[in-house]
Amino acid sequence: MLRQVNGHSSGSDAQGRESLKEDLQEFLGGEAPLHQLDDLTKVNPVTLETVLRCLQARYTEDIFYTNAGCTLVALNPFKPIPQLYAPELMQEYHVAPQPQKLKPHIFTVGEQTYRNVKSRIEPINQSIVVSGESGAGKTWTSRCLMKFYAVVAASPASCENHKVAERIEQRILNSNPVMEAFGNACTLRNNNSSRFGKFIQLQLNRAQQMTGAAVQTYLLEKTRVACQASSERNFHIFYQICKGATEDERLQWSLPEGAAFSWLPNPEKSLEEDCFELTREAMLHLGIDTPTQNNIFKILVGLLHLGNVHFADSEDEAQPCQLMDGTKVSVRTSASLLQLTEDMLLETMQIRTIKAGKQQQVFRKPCSRAECDTRRDCLAKLIYARLFDWLVSVINSSICADSNSWTAFIGLLDVYGFESFPDNSLEQLCINYANEKLQQHFVAHYLRAQQEEYAVEGLEWSFVNYQDNQSCLDLLEGSPISICSLINEECRLNRPSSAAQLQTRIESALAGKPCLGHNKLSREPSFVVVHFAGPVRYHTESLVEKNKDPVPPELTGLLQQSQDPLLMMLFPANSEEKTQEELSGQSRALALTVVSKFKASLEQLLQVLHSTTPHYIRCIKPNSQSQPQSFIQEEVLSQLEACGLVETIHISAAGFPIRVSHQNFVERYKLLRGLRPRTSSGPWGLCSARKSSEQPLCAKEATLQPILQDILRALPALTQTVTTPGDPAETTQVPLYCGRTKVFMTDSMLELLERGRAQKLEQCARCIQCGWRRHRLQKQEKQRRAAVLIQAAIRSWLTRKHITRLHTAATVIKRAWHKWRIRMACLACKELDGVEEKPMPQAPSSRSSSLPPAHTKLLGAIIHLWPLGLVLANSTVGARGFQRKLVAHACLRLPTGSPSHSVQTPQQDQAGITSIRALPQGSIKFHCRKSPLQYADICPEPSASYVTGFNQILLERHRPVQV
């Protein structure tokens, strides 16, 4: 503390303060290290000046994305940078194990939301709120995020699913150019300003693959069709038609080259969005065929011709206003393009029908010139609004998936930015009201809720003062009296409302409100609202009429009589709309006012956002001229103050953005208990909630506490496994806080836990795989052994069966052979027993005398020679060779050459063999294979050990053979 001496600081304190100021100036002046800071929470000290200098330094180095705690700050480069959004960069962020370690990018936010959906942590659904002023780059950011999700969330396995995913991706991406062509326009601050708000719901299935999308729109600025501010343009689609139509299409649509239209200002200004072919191709991909497209463009050209219809003041109030010179052709052309009757179209704009009295009598009253212009503009706005809603429904039917095919979604909210023009009316009031609600959602969700939750959970927290815009919201929508309620009440009153009267009523009824300002220098009736982004002056002129948004029933009836097929579909002839038009009273006014409908849709949107995990992207516009490499500090500073970025950085730097209940924390991370034994916690310590005796733990929480403590004790081992050995500071401090009902942690701690959980799951998976492989190998071994046993048993059985068959066959053959052999032997015996060899007589007998001599000699030779054949075939050479020789000599009747063996032949009739059948008496046996007998030549092979056979011939050894 500085010591005060007579109101001045002492010398030493003054010197210390000066040195501190010099150090701060030196730090702030050194821009070289500032561009290297990826997170604004690392800026020290965190002030508007340091944050501004850091952003400027990074913008100078062409670095356009910077983290600010839970928020991503995106600077608009105002120049094309293709490599910044290349598909290769998308895959790099998608496959990175830690995308937070990469450079800040919108792909980091996209990947974080996608991984949150995959982790199934409640709430599963995610939302990304893209906010910023008009021209800050919200639409481009949303477009790049959609492209990112279409790339990373469409990876099916089969070829058929891949084609379906490509078709869905193409349709989702093609919805952008169509909606931008029909809903965006060139304003004073942005060449491609969204004149409507949209919430895109990207639908994911259980496999986290994108199956479809849905688009919800908010508050289309349809008044731009008939009224454009100075230096602004109409919707892009009108300029695309006029610049891109072919010659044949110009003839069909009555659109000559260089035609001038009152509702088409600044046609000479060329923009990148004036690409007619791109819009037509996108519509074709969405299922809108070429004839339907031509029908749409023909209606839009008819609206342009309708804008050239001008009326002159009527001299007599009882007579309708006449057309100005040269505008009758425009009426005829517009009626032809809209397929309406020319007289009926003109009469509807000139004459108003009034129903009065109990009998509902119809009165026809000519309209003044202003009323004719109003009815003309109302007709054009009605057609364009219905056409835009129909396009949105066609897009949804083309890209929306069945409710049973998706389980989670990622929402992209691209809402109009904060606007403050010289002339602000109901459109700017609704737009800024929506930005106030979104800012309050951010404040309530992150800033205020986080600090209050810290206090409830027992965290010692120094509260940060932040800008709360609740007072501004109370002024706009509070109860019982607010600006919106007063405007709606003016619409319900059956009286003409003047601008001055509305201003007086607002100032008197809401006097004392802190956010209601006064502009006494303004000559026009108006009131000032101090928004979170700055004060805005709203003109009360025509404010009530715009809120009523009256649609005369004559205009609806006129369009129901059109012969155009598209207009017949947009304005069907039914009784429901007439019944609605006939409704009167308070309920009708409340249901049909623009403010009430917009407020209801905004509340519905916020309910969806509250049910999701929100992520924030703050788009900053470096300059209002949309010039690259231009950084105007005053304009950026006002945007930083408006969005409360400094307060966000303060809380993000000191707080814990991740909050998980005890039960969810235990269910997800209980497998980390085994990382460290349940011993003392060591020198380090975790933050813990202060013991509170007045809040005893319930039974369920009491069961969770031991497991929770085990998980917390295991965290030091987890930090030691993932941190480097040379960084002991991180191993002794764990950025985690255990509150009374929740566990608070930083993003780095959550990443650490997820990494440890992934490692533990990997270890478990490996154990399961090892066990399964061991079981599978054991099972395969058992199956192999069983197969071997079965194969051996089958082969043994087959072998035994085969041997049995062979044995049986051999027995049968053997028996048959024995039978056949015995039969042959019997037959041979019978033949041998019937033959009796007799000696041949010297003189021919009476029988032989009758035969010729040649036959007699042949028969005698056969009888004498057939034993020789038997002897030669069966007698062996050796010891019995002499006997063989004797038989040969005897058969051939040759003389023996040996003197010792003389053959005696006393008589011629006694020569030959006396008997061929005798018992063996030591004589020589001859076995013959061939014999003149009938069965003698069929016999088995002789065996050396067994002498057998047929025709056993016995030659007596001692009896000489006579030759």
Short mmCIF file of N, CA and C in Angstrom, two decimals, residues 165-293:
data_model
loop_
_atom_site.label_atom_id
_atom_site.label_comp_id
_atom_site.label_asym_id
_atom_site.label_seq_id
_atom_site.Cartn_x
_atom_site.Cartn_y
_atom_site.Cartn_z
N ALA A 165 -23.66 -41.27 -47.76
CA ALA A 165 -23.01 -40.22 -46.97
C ALA A 165 -22.55 -39.08 -47.86
N GLU A 166 -22.03 -39.39 -49.03
CA GLU A 166 -21.61 -38.34 -49.95
C GLU A 166 -22.81 -37.51 -50.41
N ARG A 167 -23.95 -38.17 -50.64
CA ARG A 167 -25.13 -37.43 -51.06
C ARG A 167 -25.63 -36.52 -49.96
N ILE A 168 -25.62 -37.00 -48.71
CA ILE A 168 -26.05 -36.17 -47.59
C ILE A 168 -25.10 -35.00 -47.40
N GLU A 169 -23.80 -35.28 -47.48
CA GLU A 169 -22.81 -34.21 -47.34
C GLU A 169 -23.00 -33.15 -48.42
N GLN A 170 -23.21 -33.58 -49.66
CA GLN A 170 -23.37 -32.64 -50.75
C GLN A 170 -24.63 -31.80 -50.57
N ARG A 171 -25.70 -32.42 -50.10
CA ARG A 171 -26.94 -31.67 -49.91
C ARG A 171 -26.82 -30.68 -48.75
N ILE A 172 -26.15 -31.08 -47.68
CA ILE A 172 -25.98 -30.16 -46.56
C ILE A 172 -25.14 -28.96 -46.97
N LEU A 173 -24.07 -29.22 -47.72
CA LEU A 173 -23.22 -28.12 -48.16
C LEU A 173 -23.91 -27.26 -49.21
N ASN A 174 -24.77 -27.87 -50.03
CA ASN A 174 -25.48 -27.10 -51.05
C ASN A 174 -26.63 -26.27 -50.47
N SER A 175 -27.02 -26.55 -49.24
CA SER A 175 -28.05 -25.71 -48.63
C SER A 175 -27.53 -24.32 -48.32
N ASN A 176 -26.21 -24.18 -48.15
CA ASN A 176 -25.63 -22.87 -47.85
C ASN A 176 -25.80 -21.87 -48.99
N PRO A 177 -25.33 -22.19 -50.22
CA PRO A 177 -25.49 -21.18 -51.28
C PRO A 177 -26.94 -20.83 -51.59
N VAL A 178 -27.84 -21.79 -51.43
CA VAL A 178 -29.25 -21.48 -51.70
C VAL A 178 -29.81 -20.53 -50.66
N MET A 179 -29.55 -20.82 -49.38
CA MET A 179 -30.08 -19.96 -48.33
C MET A 179 -29.38 -18.60 -48.31
N GLU A 180 -28.11 -18.57 -48.67
CA GLU A 180 -27.43 -17.28 -48.73
C GLU A 180 -27.94 -16.45 -49.91
N ALA A 181 -28.26 -17.10 -51.02
CA ALA A 181 -28.76 -16.35 -52.17
C ALA A 181 -30.13 -15.74 -51.88
N PHE A 182 -30.98 -16.48 -51.17
CA PHE A 182 -32.34 -15.99 -50.90
C PHE A 182 -32.45 -15.25 -49.57
N GLY A 183 -31.44 -15.35 -48.68
CA GLY A 183 -31.56 -14.74 -47.36
C GLY A 183 -30.48 -13.75 -47.01
N ASN A 184 -29.45 -13.59 -47.83
CA ASN A 184 -28.37 -12.66 -47.54
C ASN A 184 -28.43 -11.48 -48.50
N ALA A 185 -27.86 -10.39 -48.04
CA ALA A 185 -27.86 -9.17 -48.85
C ALA A 185 -26.64 -8.34 -48.48
N CYS A 186 -26.34 -7.36 -49.33
CA CYS A 186 -25.23 -6.45 -49.10
C CYS A 186 -25.73 -5.26 -48.29
N THR A 187 -25.10 -5.04 -47.11
CA THR A 187 -25.47 -3.94 -46.23
C THR A 187 -24.30 -2.96 -46.13
N LEU A 188 -24.45 -1.98 -45.28
CA LEU A 188 -23.39 -0.99 -45.12
C LEU A 188 -22.14 -1.58 -44.50
N ARG A 189 -22.30 -2.64 -43.71
CA ARG A 189 -21.16 -3.20 -42.98
C ARG A 189 -20.66 -4.52 -43.53
N ASN A 190 -21.44 -5.13 -44.40
CA ASN A 190 -21.06 -6.48 -44.84
C ASN A 190 -21.67 -6.73 -46.21
N ASN A 191 -20.84 -7.25 -47.11
CA ASN A 191 -21.33 -7.55 -48.45
C ASN A 191 -22.19 -8.81 -48.50
N ASN A 192 -22.06 -9.65 -47.51
CA ASN A 192 -22.83 -10.90 -47.48
C ASN A 192 -23.46 -11.06 -46.10
N SER A 193 -24.31 -10.13 -45.75
CA SER A 193 -24.92 -10.10 -44.42
C SER A 193 -26.16 -11.00 -44.40
N SER A 194 -26.23 -11.86 -43.40
CA SER A 194 -27.40 -12.72 -43.24
C SER A 194 -28.56 -11.89 -42.73
N ARG A 195 -29.64 -11.88 -43.48
CA ARG A 195 -30.82 -11.12 -43.09
C ARG A 195 -31.85 -12.03 -42.43
N PHE A 196 -31.37 -13.11 -41.87
CA PHE A 196 -32.22 -14.03 -41.11
C PHE A 196 -31.28 -14.81 -40.20
N GLY A 197 -31.83 -15.40 -39.16
CA GLY A 197 -31.06 -16.25 -38.28
C GLY A 197 -31.36 -17.72 -38.57
N LYS A 198 -30.36 -18.54 -38.41
CA LYS A 198 -30.57 -19.97 -38.69
C LYS A 198 -29.83 -20.81 -37.67
N PHE A 199 -30.48 -21.90 -37.31
CA PHE A 199 -29.91 -22.91 -36.41
C PHE A 199 -29.87 -24.21 -37.18
N ILE A 200 -28.66 -24.66 -37.50
CA ILE A 200 -28.47 -25.87 -38.30
C ILE A 200 -28.18 -27.03 -37.36
N GLN A 201 -29.00 -28.05 -37.43
CA GLN A 201 -28.88 -29.23 -36.56
C GLN A 201 -28.30 -30.37 -37.38
N LEU A 202 -27.03 -30.68 -37.13
CA LEU A 202 -26.35 -31.79 -37.81
C LEU A 202 -26.62 -33.07 -37.03
N GLN A 203 -27.27 -34.03 -37.66
CA GLN A 203 -27.75 -35.24 -36.98
C GLN A 203 -26.76 -36.38 -37.16
N LEU A 204 -26.41 -37.04 -36.03
CA LEU A 204 -25.43 -38.12 -36.02
C LEU A 204 -26.09 -39.39 -35.50
N ASN A 205 -25.69 -40.54 -36.06
CA ASN A 205 -26.22 -41.81 -35.60
C ASN A 205 -25.35 -42.38 -34.48
N ARG A 206 -25.58 -43.62 -34.10
CA ARG A 206 -24.84 -44.22 -32.99
C ARG A 206 -23.37 -44.40 -33.32
N ALA A 207 -23.04 -44.51 -34.58
CA ALA A 207 -21.63 -44.62 -35.00
C ALA A 207 -21.00 -43.27 -35.24
N GLN A 208 -21.63 -42.19 -34.82
CA GLN A 208 -21.15 -40.82 -34.98
C GLN A 208 -20.92 -40.48 -36.45
N GLN A 209 -21.78 -40.99 -37.31
CA GLN A 209 -21.75 -40.64 -38.72
C GLN A 209 -22.94 -39.73 -39.02
N MET A 210 -22.69 -38.72 -39.82
CA MET A 210 -23.73 -37.74 -40.11
C MET A 210 -24.75 -38.34 -41.07
N THR A 211 -25.98 -38.42 -40.60
CA THR A 211 -27.05 -39.01 -41.40
C THR A 211 -27.99 -37.98 -41.99
N GLY A 212 -27.93 -36.74 -41.54
CA GLY A 212 -28.83 -35.72 -42.05
C GLY A 212 -28.65 -34.42 -41.30
N ALA A 213 -29.53 -33.49 -41.60
CA ALA A 213 -29.48 -32.18 -40.95
C ALA A 213 -30.86 -31.55 -41.03
N ALA A 214 -31.05 -30.52 -40.22
CA ALA A 214 -32.31 -29.78 -40.22
C ALA A 214 -31.98 -28.30 -40.01
N VAL A 215 -32.73 -27.45 -40.68
CA VAL A 215 -32.49 -26.01 -40.62
C VAL A 215 -33.72 -25.33 -40.06
N GLN A 216 -33.51 -24.48 -39.08
CA GLN A 216 -34.58 -23.67 -38.51
C GLN A 216 -34.20 -22.20 -38.66
N THR A 217 -35.10 -21.42 -39.23
CA THR A 217 -34.81 -20.02 -39.52
C THR A 217 -35.59 -19.11 -38.57
N TYR A 218 -35.08 -17.88 -38.44
CA TYR A 218 -35.67 -16.90 -37.53
C TYR A 218 -35.70 -15.54 -38.21
N LEU A 219 -36.88 -14.95 -38.27
CA LEU A 219 -37.08 -13.54 -38.61
C LEU A 219 -36.36 -13.14 -39.89
N LEU A 220 -36.91 -13.58 -41.01
CA LEU A 220 -36.39 -13.11 -42.29
C LEU A 220 -36.75 -11.63 -42.47
N GLU A 221 -35.79 -10.85 -42.88
CA GLU A 221 -36.02 -9.42 -43.12
C GLU A 221 -36.68 -9.24 -44.48
N LYS A 222 -37.97 -9.58 -44.55
CA LYS A 222 -38.67 -9.54 -45.83
C LYS A 222 -38.95 -8.13 -46.31
N THR A 223 -38.87 -7.13 -45.41
CA THR A 223 -39.08 -5.75 -45.84
C THR A 223 -38.01 -5.29 -46.82
N ARG A 224 -36.87 -5.99 -46.86
CA ARG A 224 -35.81 -5.61 -47.78
C ARG A 224 -36.22 -5.81 -49.23
N VAL A 225 -37.22 -6.66 -49.48
CA VAL A 225 -37.66 -6.87 -50.85
C VAL A 225 -38.18 -5.57 -51.45
N ALA A 226 -38.89 -4.79 -50.65
CA ALA A 226 -39.52 -3.57 -51.16
C ALA A 226 -38.87 -2.29 -50.67
N CYS A 227 -37.95 -2.39 -49.72
CA CYS A 227 -37.35 -1.17 -49.15
C CYS A 227 -35.90 -1.46 -48.80
N GLN A 228 -34.99 -0.69 -49.40
CA GLN A 228 -33.57 -0.84 -49.13
C GLN A 228 -33.00 0.52 -48.72
N ALA A 229 -32.11 0.45 -47.76
CA ALA A 229 -31.47 1.68 -47.31
C ALA A 229 -30.48 2.16 -48.37
N SER A 230 -30.01 3.37 -48.18
CA SER A 230 -29.06 3.95 -49.13
C SER A 230 -27.75 3.16 -49.11
N SER A 231 -27.21 2.93 -50.31
CA SER A 231 -25.95 2.20 -50.50
C SER A 231 -26.07 0.73 -50.12
N GLU A 232 -27.27 0.23 -49.95
CA GLU A 232 -27.46 -1.19 -49.69
C GLU A 232 -28.14 -1.84 -50.89
N ARG A 233 -28.21 -3.15 -50.88
CA ARG A 233 -28.78 -3.87 -52.00
C ARG A 233 -29.89 -4.80 -51.51
N ASN A 234 -30.65 -5.30 -52.47
CA ASN A 234 -31.69 -6.27 -52.20
C ASN A 234 -31.03 -7.65 -52.00
N PHE A 235 -31.83 -8.69 -51.87
CA PHE A 235 -31.29 -10.03 -51.71
C PHE A 235 -30.48 -10.43 -52.94
N HIS A 236 -29.50 -11.29 -52.73
CA HIS A 236 -28.57 -11.65 -53.80
C HIS A 236 -29.27 -12.28 -54.99
N ILE A 237 -30.34 -13.01 -54.77
CA ILE A 237 -30.94 -13.79 -55.84
C ILE A 237 -31.45 -12.91 -56.97
N PHE A 238 -31.92 -11.70 -56.64
CA PHE A 238 -32.41 -10.81 -57.69
C PHE A 238 -31.28 -10.39 -58.62
N TYR A 239 -30.13 -10.09 -58.07
CA TYR A 239 -28.99 -9.69 -58.90
C TYR A 239 -28.43 -10.88 -59.67
N GLN A 240 -28.49 -12.05 -59.08
CA GLN A 240 -28.02 -13.23 -59.80
C GLN A 240 -28.86 -13.50 -61.03
N ILE A 241 -30.18 -13.33 -60.90
CA ILE A 241 -31.06 -13.57 -62.05
C ILE A 241 -30.78 -12.56 -63.16
N CYS A 242 -30.65 -11.29 -62.78
CA CYS A 242 -30.46 -10.25 -63.79
C CYS A 242 -29.11 -10.36 -64.49
N LYS A 243 -28.09 -10.89 -63.78
CA LYS A 243 -26.76 -10.97 -64.37
C LYS A 243 -26.48 -12.32 -65.03
N GLY A 244 -27.16 -13.37 -64.61
CA GLY A 244 -26.83 -14.70 -65.10
C GLY A 244 -27.85 -15.35 -65.99
N ALA A 245 -28.98 -14.73 -66.27
CA ALA A 245 -30.01 -15.34 -67.11
C ALA A 245 -29.54 -15.38 -68.56
N THR A 246 -29.92 -16.44 -69.27
CA THR A 246 -29.59 -16.57 -70.68
C THR A 246 -30.56 -15.77 -71.53
N GLU A 247 -30.29 -15.73 -72.82
CA GLU A 247 -31.15 -14.96 -73.73
C GLU A 247 -32.55 -15.55 -73.80
N ASP A 248 -32.65 -16.88 -73.87
CA ASP A 248 -33.97 -17.51 -73.91
C ASP A 248 -34.73 -17.25 -72.61
N GLU A 249 -34.03 -17.33 -71.48
CA GLU A 249 -34.69 -17.08 -70.20
C GLU A 249 -35.13 -15.63 -70.08
N ARG A 250 -34.36 -14.72 -70.62
CA ARG A 250 -34.78 -13.31 -70.58
C ARG A 250 -36.04 -13.08 -71.39
N LEU A 251 -36.17 -13.80 -72.51
CA LEU A 251 -37.40 -13.67 -73.31
C LEU A 251 -38.58 -14.28 -72.57
N GLN A 252 -38.38 -15.40 -71.90
CA GLN A 252 -39.48 -16.03 -71.17
C GLN A 252 -39.90 -15.20 -69.96
N TRP A 253 -38.94 -14.58 -69.30
CA TRP A 253 -39.23 -13.86 -68.06
C TRP A 253 -39.44 -12.36 -68.26
N SER A 254 -39.44 -11.91 -69.52
CA SER A 254 -39.59 -10.47 -69.81
C SER A 254 -38.54 -9.67 -69.05
N LEU A 255 -37.29 -10.09 -69.22
CA LEU A 255 -36.18 -9.47 -68.50
C LEU A 255 -35.15 -9.00 -69.52
N PRO A 256 -35.37 -7.85 -70.11
CA PRO A 256 -34.43 -7.36 -71.12
C PRO A 256 -33.08 -7.00 -70.50
N GLU A 257 -32.05 -7.01 -71.33
CA GLU A 257 -30.71 -6.68 -70.88
C GLU A 257 -30.65 -5.21 -70.45
N GLY A 258 -30.14 -4.97 -69.25
CA GLY A 258 -29.99 -3.60 -68.76
C GLY A 258 -31.28 -2.97 -68.27
N ALA A 259 -32.30 -3.79 -67.96
CA ALA A 259 -33.57 -3.22 -67.48
C ALA A 259 -33.37 -2.62 -66.09
N ALA A 260 -34.06 -1.53 -65.83
CA ALA A 260 -33.96 -0.83 -64.54
C ALA A 260 -35.18 -1.18 -63.69
N PHE A 261 -34.93 -1.48 -62.43
CA PHE A 261 -35.98 -1.83 -61.48
C PHE A 261 -35.82 -0.98 -60.22
N SER A 262 -36.95 -0.53 -59.70
CA SER A 262 -36.92 0.31 -58.51
C SER A 262 -36.44 -0.46 -57.28
N TRP A 263 -36.74 -1.72 -57.23
CA TRP A 263 -36.36 -2.54 -56.07
C TRP A 263 -35.00 -3.21 -56.25
N LEU A 264 -34.22 -2.77 -57.19
CA LEU A 264 -32.91 -3.36 -57.45
C LEU A 264 -31.84 -2.25 -57.47
N PRO A 265 -31.53 -1.65 -56.30
CA PRO A 265 -30.53 -0.58 -56.29
C PRO A 265 -29.11 -1.12 -56.43
N ASN A 266 -28.23 -0.28 -56.88
CA ASN A 266 -26.81 -0.60 -57.05
C ASN A 266 -26.58 -1.88 -57.85
N PRO A 267 -27.17 -1.98 -59.05
CA PRO A 267 -26.96 -3.21 -59.82
C PRO A 267 -25.56 -3.30 -60.43
N GLU A 268 -24.87 -2.17 -60.52
CA GLU A 268 -23.54 -2.19 -61.11
C GLU A 268 -22.48 -2.77 -60.18
N LYS A 269 -22.80 -2.87 -58.89
CA LYS A 269 -21.84 -3.40 -57.92
C LYS A 269 -21.74 -4.90 -58.07
N SER A 270 -20.55 -5.38 -58.31
CA SER A 270 -20.33 -6.81 -58.52
C SER A 270 -19.75 -7.43 -57.24
N LEU A 271 -20.35 -8.52 -56.82
CA LEU A 271 -19.91 -9.23 -55.64
C LEU A 271 -19.60 -10.67 -55.99
N GLU A 272 -18.86 -11.30 -55.12
CA GLU A 272 -18.54 -12.71 -55.30
C GLU A 272 -19.79 -13.58 -55.23
N GLU A 273 -20.81 -13.10 -54.50
CA GLU A 273 -22.03 -13.88 -54.31
C GLU A 273 -22.95 -13.84 -55.53
N ASP A 274 -22.64 -13.01 -56.53
CA ASP A 274 -23.50 -12.91 -57.71
C ASP A 274 -23.15 -14.03 -58.69
N CYS A 275 -23.34 -15.25 -58.26
CA CYS A 275 -23.03 -16.42 -59.09
C CYS A 275 -24.31 -17.22 -59.27
N PHE A 276 -24.96 -17.01 -60.40
CA PHE A 276 -26.26 -17.63 -60.65
C PHE A 276 -26.13 -19.13 -60.89
N GLU A 277 -25.08 -19.54 -61.60
CA GLU A 277 -24.91 -20.96 -61.91
C GLU A 277 -24.68 -21.78 -60.64
N LEU A 278 -23.95 -21.24 -59.68
CA LEU A 278 -23.72 -21.96 -58.43
C LEU A 278 -25.02 -22.18 -57.68
N THR A 279 -25.88 -21.17 -57.66
CA THR A 279 -27.17 -21.32 -56.99
C THR A 279 -28.05 -22.35 -57.68
N ARG A 280 -28.08 -22.32 -59.00
CA ARG A 280 -28.92 -23.27 -59.74
C ARG A 280 -28.41 -24.70 -59.55
N GLU A 281 -27.10 -24.88 -59.56
CA GLU A 281 -26.55 -26.22 -59.35
C GLU A 281 -26.85 -26.73 -57.95
N ALA A 282 -26.76 -25.84 -56.96
CA ALA A 282 -27.07 -26.25 -55.59
C ALA A 282 -28.54 -26.62 -55.45
N MET A 283 -29.42 -25.87 -56.08
CA MET A 283 -30.85 -26.19 -56.03
C MET A 283 -31.12 -27.52 -56.70
N LEU A 284 -30.38 -27.81 -57.76
CA LEU A 284 -30.57 -29.08 -58.45
C LEU A 284 -30.16 -30.25 -57.56
N HIS A 285 -29.08 -30.08 -56.79
CA HIS A 285 -28.64 -31.13 -55.87
C HIS A 285 -29.63 -31.31 -54.72
N LEU A 286 -30.38 -30.29 -54.40
CA LEU A 286 -31.36 -30.39 -53.31
C LEU A 286 -32.68 -30.99 -53.76
N GLY A 287 -32.79 -31.32 -55.03
CA GLY A 287 -34.01 -31.94 -55.52
C GLY A 287 -34.97 -30.99 -56.21
N ILE A 288 -34.56 -29.75 -56.44
CA ILE A 288 -35.42 -28.78 -57.14
C ILE A 288 -35.06 -28.84 -58.62
N ASP A 289 -35.93 -29.41 -59.42
CA ASP A 289 -35.61 -29.61 -60.82
C ASP A 289 -35.63 -28.30 -61.60
N THR A 290 -35.20 -28.38 -62.84
CA THR A 290 -35.07 -27.17 -63.66
C THR A 290 -36.41 -26.49 -63.92
N PRO A 291 -37.50 -27.18 -64.25
CA PRO A 291 -38.78 -26.46 -64.42
C PRO A 291 -39.22 -25.72 -63.17
N THR A 292 -39.04 -26.34 -62.00
CA THR A 292 -39.40 -25.65 -60.76
C THR A 292 -38.51 -24.43 -60.52
N GLN A 293 -37.23 -24.55 -60.84
CA GLN A 293 -36.34 -23.41 -60.71
C GLN A 293 -36.79 -22.26 -61.61
#
